[in-house]
Amino acid sequence: GEHIRQAGSYVDSKKIRLDFTHNKALSPEDLLAIETIVNEKIRENDPVTIREALYSDVMGSSEIKQFFGDKYGDVVRV
């Protein structure tokens, strides 16, 4: 839902973690539904391209998820 916000993340070559806020504890059913969606996306095996760009070049782009309140350096990973 719209009330859920990303609160952090971790990415390396072997795993990722996505931290998020929610207005209540997730039920076991909620966790299973999320896990199912995530695993389906993983199995799609879509290609991922990562590059570094100047923040000034990408800020405001609708294709980039930006968290306003977060501080970004001059170079960001997109």
Short mmCIF file of N, CA and C in Angstrom, two decimals:
data_model
loop_
_atom_site.label_atom_id
_atom_site.label_comp_id
_atom_site.label_asym_id
_atom_site.label_seq_id
_atom_site.Cartn_x
_atom_site.Cartn_y
_atom_site.Cartn_z
N GLY A 1 0.80 -1.18 0.00
CA GLY A 1 0.00 0.00 0.00
C GLY A 1 0.85 1.26 0.00
N GLU A 2 0.21 2.37 -0.11
CA GLU A 2 0.89 3.67 -0.16
C GLU A 2 1.54 4.03 1.17
N HIS A 3 1.14 3.38 2.26
CA HIS A 3 1.70 3.70 3.58
C HIS A 3 3.06 3.04 3.81
N ILE A 4 3.46 2.14 2.94
CA ILE A 4 4.74 1.44 3.09
C ILE A 4 5.85 2.27 2.46
N ARG A 5 6.95 2.44 3.18
CA ARG A 5 8.08 3.23 2.70
C ARG A 5 9.37 2.44 2.87
N GLN A 6 10.25 2.55 1.87
CA GLN A 6 11.56 1.94 2.01
C GLN A 6 12.34 2.70 3.06
N ALA A 7 12.98 1.97 3.97
CA ALA A 7 13.73 2.59 5.06
C ALA A 7 15.23 2.31 4.96
N GLY A 8 15.64 1.51 4.02
CA GLY A 8 17.05 1.19 3.85
C GLY A 8 17.19 -0.02 2.95
N SER A 9 18.42 -0.34 2.62
CA SER A 9 18.68 -1.52 1.80
C SER A 9 20.15 -1.89 1.89
N TYR A 10 20.44 -3.11 1.47
CA TYR A 10 21.81 -3.59 1.38
C TYR A 10 21.88 -4.44 0.12
N VAL A 11 22.90 -4.23 -0.68
CA VAL A 11 23.06 -4.99 -1.92
C VAL A 11 24.52 -5.41 -2.06
N ASP A 12 24.75 -6.69 -2.28
CA ASP A 12 26.08 -7.15 -2.70
C ASP A 12 25.88 -8.25 -3.74
N SER A 13 26.93 -8.91 -4.14
CA SER A 13 26.84 -9.88 -5.23
C SER A 13 26.11 -11.17 -4.84
N LYS A 14 25.91 -11.41 -3.55
CA LYS A 14 25.29 -12.65 -3.11
C LYS A 14 23.91 -12.48 -2.47
N LYS A 15 23.59 -11.28 -2.01
CA LYS A 15 22.30 -11.10 -1.35
C LYS A 15 21.88 -9.64 -1.38
N ILE A 16 20.59 -9.46 -1.13
CA ILE A 16 20.05 -8.11 -0.97
C ILE A 16 19.14 -8.10 0.26
N ARG A 17 18.96 -6.93 0.83
CA ARG A 17 18.03 -6.75 1.94
C ARG A 17 17.30 -5.44 1.68
N LEU A 18 15.99 -5.45 1.90
CA LEU A 18 15.18 -4.25 1.77
C LEU A 18 14.47 -4.02 3.09
N ASP A 19 14.75 -2.90 3.71
CA ASP A 19 14.09 -2.53 4.96
C ASP A 19 12.92 -1.61 4.62
N PHE A 20 11.80 -1.81 5.30
CA PHE A 20 10.64 -0.96 5.03
C PHE A 20 9.85 -0.73 6.31
N THR A 21 9.08 0.35 6.29
CA THR A 21 8.20 0.66 7.41
C THR A 21 6.79 0.18 7.06
N HIS A 22 6.05 -0.18 8.08
CA HIS A 22 4.66 -0.63 7.92
C HIS A 22 3.93 -0.25 9.19
N ASN A 23 2.62 -0.06 9.09
CA ASN A 23 1.87 0.43 10.24
C ASN A 23 1.47 -0.66 11.25
N LYS A 24 1.84 -1.91 10.99
CA LYS A 24 1.57 -3.00 11.93
C LYS A 24 2.50 -4.16 11.63
N ALA A 25 2.57 -5.09 12.57
CA ALA A 25 3.40 -6.28 12.35
C ALA A 25 2.82 -7.11 11.21
N LEU A 26 3.71 -7.73 10.43
CA LEU A 26 3.25 -8.57 9.34
C LEU A 26 2.84 -9.94 9.87
N SER A 27 1.72 -10.43 9.37
CA SER A 27 1.26 -11.77 9.76
C SER A 27 2.07 -12.82 9.00
N PRO A 28 2.03 -14.05 9.46
CA PRO A 28 2.70 -15.12 8.69
C PRO A 28 2.18 -15.20 7.25
N GLU A 29 0.89 -14.95 7.06
CA GLU A 29 0.31 -14.96 5.72
C GLU A 29 0.87 -13.83 4.86
N ASP A 30 1.02 -12.64 5.47
CA ASP A 30 1.63 -11.51 4.75
C ASP A 30 3.05 -11.85 4.32
N LEU A 31 3.83 -12.41 5.24
CA LEU A 31 5.22 -12.76 4.93
C LEU A 31 5.29 -13.79 3.80
N LEU A 32 4.40 -14.77 3.82
CA LEU A 32 4.38 -15.78 2.76
C LEU A 32 4.02 -15.15 1.42
N ALA A 33 3.06 -14.24 1.41
CA ALA A 33 2.67 -13.57 0.17
C ALA A 33 3.83 -12.75 -0.39
N ILE A 34 4.53 -12.03 0.48
CA ILE A 34 5.70 -11.24 0.05
C ILE A 34 6.78 -12.16 -0.48
N GLU A 35 7.06 -13.23 0.24
CA GLU A 35 8.09 -14.18 -0.19
C GLU A 35 7.76 -14.78 -1.55
N THR A 36 6.49 -15.10 -1.78
CA THR A 36 6.07 -15.66 -3.06
C THR A 36 6.31 -14.68 -4.20
N ILE A 37 5.94 -13.42 -4.00
CA ILE A 37 6.14 -12.40 -5.03
C ILE A 37 7.63 -12.21 -5.31
N VAL A 38 8.43 -12.11 -4.27
CA VAL A 38 9.87 -11.91 -4.44
C VAL A 38 10.49 -13.09 -5.18
N ASN A 39 10.14 -14.30 -4.80
CA ASN A 39 10.70 -15.48 -5.46
C ASN A 39 10.27 -15.56 -6.93
N GLU A 40 9.03 -15.16 -7.24
CA GLU A 40 8.60 -15.12 -8.64
C GLU A 40 9.46 -14.15 -9.44
N LYS A 41 9.73 -12.98 -8.86
CA LYS A 41 10.57 -11.99 -9.55
C LYS A 41 11.98 -12.51 -9.75
N ILE A 42 12.51 -13.20 -8.75
CA ILE A 42 13.86 -13.77 -8.88
C ILE A 42 13.89 -14.78 -10.02
N ARG A 43 12.87 -15.64 -10.09
CA ARG A 43 12.83 -16.67 -11.13
C ARG A 43 12.68 -16.07 -12.53
N GLU A 44 12.13 -14.87 -12.65
CA GLU A 44 12.03 -14.21 -13.96
C GLU A 44 13.42 -13.92 -14.51
N ASN A 45 14.41 -13.80 -13.63
CA ASN A 45 15.81 -13.64 -14.02
C ASN A 45 16.02 -12.47 -14.98
N ASP A 46 15.32 -11.36 -14.74
CA ASP A 46 15.49 -10.18 -15.58
C ASP A 46 16.90 -9.63 -15.45
N PRO A 47 17.45 -9.14 -16.56
CA PRO A 47 18.79 -8.55 -16.48
C PRO A 47 18.77 -7.27 -15.64
N VAL A 48 19.85 -7.03 -14.94
CA VAL A 48 19.99 -5.84 -14.12
C VAL A 48 21.26 -5.12 -14.54
N THR A 49 21.14 -3.84 -14.78
CA THR A 49 22.29 -3.02 -15.13
C THR A 49 22.51 -2.01 -14.02
N ILE A 50 23.72 -1.94 -13.52
CA ILE A 50 24.06 -0.99 -12.46
C ILE A 50 25.14 -0.07 -13.00
N ARG A 51 24.97 1.22 -12.78
CA ARG A 51 26.00 2.17 -13.19
C ARG A 51 26.06 3.30 -12.18
N GLU A 52 27.14 4.01 -12.20
CA GLU A 52 27.27 5.20 -11.37
C GLU A 52 27.00 6.42 -12.24
N ALA A 53 26.34 7.41 -11.65
CA ALA A 53 26.02 8.63 -12.38
C ALA A 53 26.13 9.81 -11.44
N LEU A 54 26.28 10.97 -12.00
CA LEU A 54 26.26 12.19 -11.19
C LEU A 54 24.84 12.39 -10.68
N TYR A 55 24.70 12.68 -9.41
CA TYR A 55 23.38 12.91 -8.84
C TYR A 55 22.67 14.03 -9.58
N SER A 56 23.40 15.07 -9.94
CA SER A 56 22.80 16.20 -10.65
C SER A 56 22.21 15.79 -12.00
N ASP A 57 22.72 14.71 -12.60
CA ASP A 57 22.21 14.24 -13.89
C ASP A 57 20.94 13.40 -13.74
N VAL A 58 20.74 12.75 -12.60
CA VAL A 58 19.60 11.84 -12.46
C VAL A 58 18.52 12.35 -11.52
N MET A 59 18.80 13.39 -10.73
CA MET A 59 17.78 13.86 -9.79
C MET A 59 16.55 14.33 -10.55
N GLY A 60 15.40 13.96 -10.05
CA GLY A 60 14.14 14.33 -10.68
C GLY A 60 13.68 13.36 -11.74
N SER A 61 14.49 12.37 -12.10
CA SER A 61 14.09 11.39 -13.11
C SER A 61 12.99 10.50 -12.56
N SER A 62 11.94 10.29 -13.35
CA SER A 62 10.84 9.43 -12.91
C SER A 62 11.25 7.96 -12.92
N GLU A 63 12.36 7.62 -13.55
CA GLU A 63 12.82 6.24 -13.62
C GLU A 63 13.69 5.86 -12.42
N ILE A 64 14.04 6.82 -11.60
CA ILE A 64 14.93 6.59 -10.46
C ILE A 64 14.13 6.79 -9.18
N LYS A 65 14.22 5.83 -8.26
CA LYS A 65 13.55 5.96 -6.96
C LYS A 65 14.44 6.79 -6.06
N GLN A 66 13.92 7.93 -5.61
CA GLN A 66 14.68 8.83 -4.74
C GLN A 66 13.90 9.02 -3.45
N PHE A 67 14.59 9.07 -2.36
CA PHE A 67 13.97 9.25 -1.06
C PHE A 67 14.33 10.63 -0.57
N PHE A 68 13.35 11.52 -0.63
CA PHE A 68 13.62 12.91 -0.33
C PHE A 68 13.82 13.05 1.16
N GLY A 69 14.62 13.40 1.78
CA GLY A 69 14.97 13.36 3.18
C GLY A 69 16.29 12.63 3.32
N ASP A 70 16.59 11.77 2.34
CA ASP A 70 17.90 11.14 2.33
C ASP A 70 18.90 12.10 1.71
N LYS A 71 20.13 11.97 2.09
CA LYS A 71 21.20 12.78 1.53
C LYS A 71 22.00 11.92 0.56
N TYR A 72 22.32 12.48 -0.58
CA TYR A 72 23.05 11.76 -1.60
C TYR A 72 24.37 12.47 -1.88
N GLY A 73 25.39 11.70 -2.20
CA GLY A 73 26.67 12.27 -2.60
C GLY A 73 26.61 12.76 -4.03
N ASP A 74 27.72 13.24 -4.53
CA ASP A 74 27.78 13.74 -5.90
C ASP A 74 27.59 12.62 -6.91
N VAL A 75 28.06 11.40 -6.56
CA VAL A 75 27.94 10.25 -7.45
C VAL A 75 27.03 9.23 -6.77
N VAL A 76 26.04 8.72 -7.53
CA VAL A 76 25.09 7.74 -6.99
C VAL A 76 25.09 6.50 -7.87
N ARG A 77 24.67 5.38 -7.29
CA ARG A 77 24.55 4.14 -8.05
C ARG A 77 23.11 4.00 -8.52
N VAL A 78 22.93 3.77 -9.80
CA VAL A 78 21.58 3.63 -10.37
C VAL A 78 21.48 2.34 -11.16
#
